[in-house]
XYZ file of C-alpha atoms in Angstrom:
314
model
C 0.083 0.244 0.096
C 2.004 3.184 -1.386
C 1.177 5.667 1.488
C 1.368 3.287 4.160
C 4.796 3.991 6.471
C 5.003 3.364 9.851
C 6.516 6.480 11.154
C 8.094 6.657 15.066
C 6.242 7.635 18.180
C 7.181 7.964 21.651
C 4.276 7.247 23.696
C 2.760 4.575 22.595
C 2.656 2.522 26.450
C 2.337 5.132 28.958
C -1.383 6.016 28.500
C -2.337 2.414 27.858
C -0.699 0.862 30.374
C -2.214 3.076 33.570
C -5.436 0.869 32.685
C -6.558 -1.865 34.334
C -6.720 -4.294 30.991
C -9.883 -6.939 32.171
C -12.026 -4.054 33.556
C -11.541 -1.583 30.538
C -12.105 -4.526 28.437
C -15.087 -6.027 30.508
C -16.648 -2.595 31.079
C -16.487 -1.254 26.934
C -18.196 -4.201 25.633
C -21.444 -3.134 27.657
C -21.478 -0.350 25.782
C -20.546 -1.043 22.214
C -21.417 -2.648 19.354
C -18.070 -2.780 17.485
C -15.341 -5.102 17.200
C -11.794 -4.948 18.312
C -9.908 -5.852 15.332
C -6.260 -7.077 14.671
C -5.118 -6.032 11.202
C -1.390 -7.522 11.677
C 0.347 -4.995 8.686
C -1.109 -2.369 10.639
C 0.648 -2.472 13.608
C 3.879 -4.154 11.988
C 3.091 -7.739 13.328
C 3.565 -10.433 10.230
C 1.773 -13.186 10.533
C -0.108 -15.119 8.024
C -4.282 -16.234 8.287
C -3.652 -19.369 11.080
C -1.400 -16.836 12.848
C -3.488 -14.062 13.103
C -6.426 -15.973 14.114
C -4.277 -17.539 17.126
C -2.784 -13.876 18.208
C -6.293 -12.624 18.196
C -7.625 -15.364 20.684
C -4.622 -15.179 22.592
C -4.533 -11.508 23.214
C -8.299 -10.665 22.898
C -9.207 -9.037 19.686
C -12.608 -9.747 18.183
C -12.088 -9.831 14.138
C -9.237 -10.114 12.230
C -8.115 -9.535 8.221
C -9.968 -11.881 6.104
C -6.466 -12.759 4.047
C -8.410 -13.364 1.082
C -5.459 -13.484 -1.189
C -3.653 -16.322 0.842
C -6.517 -18.450 0.980
C -6.549 -18.482 -2.764
C -3.713 -19.157 -3.120
C -2.899 -21.736 -0.567
C -5.864 -22.585 1.434
C -8.031 -26.210 0.727
C -11.716 -26.180 1.096
C -10.743 -28.075 4.377
C -8.019 -25.463 5.560
C -10.976 -22.968 4.957
C -13.729 -25.033 6.452
C -11.099 -25.637 9.688
C -10.280 -21.940 10.116
C -13.752 -20.574 10.148
C -14.861 -23.322 12.074
C -12.198 -22.516 14.710
C -13.127 -18.300 14.668
C -16.611 -19.535 14.804
C -15.211 -20.596 18.286
C -13.759 -18.218 19.749
C -16.302 -15.513 18.274
C -13.900 -14.164 16.060
C -15.238 -12.275 13.167
C -13.975 -10.610 9.636
C -12.588 -7.163 9.629
C -12.275 -5.647 6.185
C -9.511 -6.308 2.876
C -7.952 -3.521 1.174
C -9.605 -3.660 -2.660
C -7.182 -5.616 -5.314
C -7.103 -3.346 -7.713
C -5.461 0.153 -8.981
C -8.604 2.227 -9.750
C -6.724 5.633 -9.754
C -4.568 5.304 -12.625
C -4.695 4.936 -16.642
C -8.134 2.887 -17.873
C -5.630 -0.090 -18.876
C -4.164 -0.047 -15.384
C -8.013 -0.291 -13.874
C -9.139 -3.062 -16.763
C -6.312 -5.194 -15.899
C -7.050 -5.585 -12.223
C -10.722 -5.293 -12.122
C -10.496 -8.814 -14.257
C -10.109 -10.598 -11.454
C -11.958 -8.908 -8.643
C -14.982 -11.383 -9.012
C -12.762 -13.955 -8.306
C -11.730 -12.107 -5.404
C -15.016 -11.454 -3.977
C -16.341 -15.080 -4.468
C -13.178 -16.328 -2.132
C -14.499 -13.434 0.216
C -18.371 -15.313 -0.285
C -17.083 -18.279 0.307
C -15.257 -17.002 3.536
C -18.073 -15.102 5.049
C -16.436 -12.069 4.588
C -18.324 -8.702 3.812
C -16.395 -5.581 4.125
C -13.286 -4.311 1.601
C -12.338 -0.264 2.097
C -10.191 1.717 -0.108
C -8.575 6.098 0.761
C -9.284 8.302 -2.181
C -6.735 10.604 -2.437
C -7.230 14.164 -2.185
C -5.418 15.771 -4.138
C -4.489 15.471 -8.295
C -2.015 16.532 -10.315
C -4.178 16.300 -13.729
C -7.557 15.953 -13.293
C -10.328 19.071 -11.956
C -12.558 18.125 -8.750
C -15.589 17.141 -11.291
C -13.416 14.812 -13.747
C -11.550 13.063 -10.792
C -15.455 12.783 -9.485
C -16.616 11.382 -12.532
C -14.089 9.125 -12.825
C -13.748 7.521 -9.122
C -17.783 7.655 -9.642
C -17.877 5.149 -12.518
C -14.942 3.167 -11.412
C -15.792 2.507 -7.996
C -19.211 1.224 -8.978
C -18.247 -1.029 -11.379
C -16.987 -2.572 -8.588
C -19.097 -1.936 -6.365
C -21.605 -3.460 -8.411
C -19.451 -6.630 -8.796
C -19.471 -6.678 -5.147
C -22.916 -6.679 -4.009
C -23.435 -9.700 -6.369
C -21.224 -11.256 -3.401
C -22.302 -9.731 -0.325
C -19.710 -7.387 0.097
C -19.577 -3.445 0.809
C -17.299 -1.349 -0.354
C -15.633 1.619 2.547
C -14.062 4.962 1.145
C -11.975 6.635 2.919
C -11.690 10.806 2.988
C -7.946 11.825 3.842
C -8.663 14.947 5.933
C -5.064 16.496 5.941
C -5.205 19.997 4.230
C -1.222 18.804 3.606
C -2.289 16.705 1.347
C -5.550 18.813 -0.064
C -2.874 20.704 -1.393
C -0.325 18.419 -2.454
C -0.812 18.484 -6.201
C -2.774 21.329 -8.820
C -6.271 19.913 -8.010
C -7.717 19.613 -4.728
C -10.084 16.523 -4.400
C -12.357 15.322 -1.657
C -11.428 15.801 1.865
C -13.951 15.861 4.178
C -17.013 13.130 5.167
C -19.335 15.594 3.419
C -17.359 15.262 -0.176
C -17.071 11.479 0.457
C -20.550 11.122 1.013
C -21.484 12.898 -2.553
C -19.278 11.072 -3.866
C -21.030 7.951 -2.383
C -24.424 9.441 -4.280
C -22.590 9.767 -7.199
C -21.724 5.956 -7.141
C -25.260 5.355 -6.474
C -24.502 1.457 -5.186
C -25.963 1.214 -1.648
C -23.264 -1.325 -0.339
C -21.105 1.721 -0.468
C -19.983 3.753 2.733
C -17.384 5.351 4.836
C -13.993 4.391 6.072
C -14.030 6.393 9.150
C -10.628 7.184 10.619
C -10.256 9.445 13.708
C -7.424 10.831 12.154
C -8.758 12.344 9.072
C -12.095 13.272 11.029
C -9.819 15.633 13.473
C -7.569 17.289 10.488
C -10.939 17.726 8.495
C -12.674 19.852 11.359
C -15.122 17.383 12.081
C -17.180 16.745 14.908
C -19.553 14.243 17.173
C -22.577 15.902 15.338
C -20.683 15.116 12.074
C -20.762 10.867 13.666
C -24.395 10.920 15.416
C -26.018 12.369 11.983
C -24.755 9.050 10.329
C -26.859 5.645 9.845
C -24.755 3.134 11.359
C -25.082 1.007 8.374
C -23.453 4.406 6.320
C -19.761 3.006 8.677
C -18.235 -0.075 6.497
C -14.606 0.288 9.022
C -13.000 2.439 11.273
C -9.729 3.281 12.108
C -8.731 4.619 15.482
C -5.406 7.290 16.049
C -3.957 9.621 17.433
C -1.974 12.524 16.282
C 1.310 14.386 16.977
C 1.642 16.891 19.426
C 3.736 19.931 18.580
C 1.499 20.338 14.878
C -1.766 21.911 14.452
C -5.026 20.373 12.359
C -3.576 21.867 8.925
C -0.009 20.741 9.364
C -0.343 17.128 10.022
C 0.925 15.297 7.670
C -0.048 11.455 6.241
C 2.061 8.573 7.362
C 2.965 10.200 10.696
C 0.318 9.706 14.152
C 0.171 7.586 17.385
C -1.676 4.889 18.503
C -5.516 5.420 20.261
C -4.970 8.026 23.161
C -1.394 8.242 23.156
C -1.362 12.443 22.897
C -4.946 12.879 23.637
C -4.348 15.736 20.545
C -7.518 13.913 19.160
C -11.165 14.176 20.920
C -11.093 10.689 21.414
C -13.680 9.971 23.363
C -16.019 12.492 21.212
C -15.012 10.306 18.259
C -16.422 6.623 20.338
C -18.802 8.463 21.800
C -20.552 8.903 18.533
C -19.862 6.012 17.085
C -21.743 4.055 20.552
C -24.278 7.023 20.033
C -25.526 5.622 16.601
C -24.785 1.956 17.410
C -21.758 1.502 14.908
C -21.609 -2.733 15.230
C -18.509 -3.146 12.709
C -14.832 -3.521 13.082
C -12.801 -0.605 14.601
C -8.859 -0.773 14.319
C -5.583 0.877 14.879
C -3.366 2.382 12.267
C -1.553 4.197 14.170
C 1.955 4.595 11.424
C 5.008 4.364 14.014
C 7.957 3.133 13.698
C 8.541 1.988 17.380
C 5.489 -0.371 17.472
C 6.772 -1.458 13.967
C 9.854 -2.144 15.606
C 9.262 -4.718 18.606
C 8.717 -8.447 19.102
C 5.072 -9.392 17.713
C 3.608 -10.395 20.899
C 4.998 -6.896 22.732
C 3.500 -5.435 19.598
C 0.009 -7.171 20.030
C -0.055 -6.087 23.232
C 0.551 -2.750 23.072
C -1.723 -1.899 20.713
C -4.749 -3.275 22.741
C -4.180 -1.468 25.629
C -3.877 1.530 23.679
C -7.170 0.950 22.158
C -8.664 -0.085 25.781
C -7.243 2.992 27.498
C -9.311 4.835 24.262
C -12.057 2.699 25.312
C -11.720 3.517 29.024
C -12.639 7.829 28.093
């Protein structure tokens, strides 16, 4: 994923480890419907499908990445049955896949990737996975806002139609940083409202939002913006904090913190909004954090879960 780089953070453990873990976890479950998800690559953990499931069971995660490409390439029917049964026994559901094609470049590149989408979706359906996601780059060097809107609406609409046939919902993540908005000649979508306009142009009822606390904060959005959503409008949630010493306008992509590490983002409002509307999908952290990335797997898994629980304790 070309924009996904893990960058340094120094405050990941202090806030999280101050909260008694078992109490926080039990208390938060009584108030929320959403599931804490383990997407290992987002926190620098190297693991395959089966290993990720074992990690989730050991560390108390409630959802995991579908690993659909791995299943396509390596899993027999029996292996898939066994891992699915193990997930069900431990009450672990699926999170979301990244869309397996490039839709931002020329038509030839899009058509090439689009040819394999149906097979990918068939495998997701066989797994019982129902969510896919991508992000929308918020500026372009050549396409005006309207040109870019038409291109995104058509291509993502074609993808959504294929996904619809297999019971899959597509989440679109707007990128709220002002630094990215002015990164190219023509600004594009950088807010929840604009992302919803794109979803309207797509015109498929299986398309919704990827709601990221970092982009919500950078776009100067509020708890009221979340409370105005129907829970089905959200496909997946990313929970992060932002760096200290930067304004909303100067935050940059790829440099952020674990949930509740700095308190820059009003995580309380963000999570309260989700609880208020009854969002029941997966929630995952995506801190782009070099300290976390450099840890051994087990240490990173615990630090990440502790940070999420510290956020929930707010």
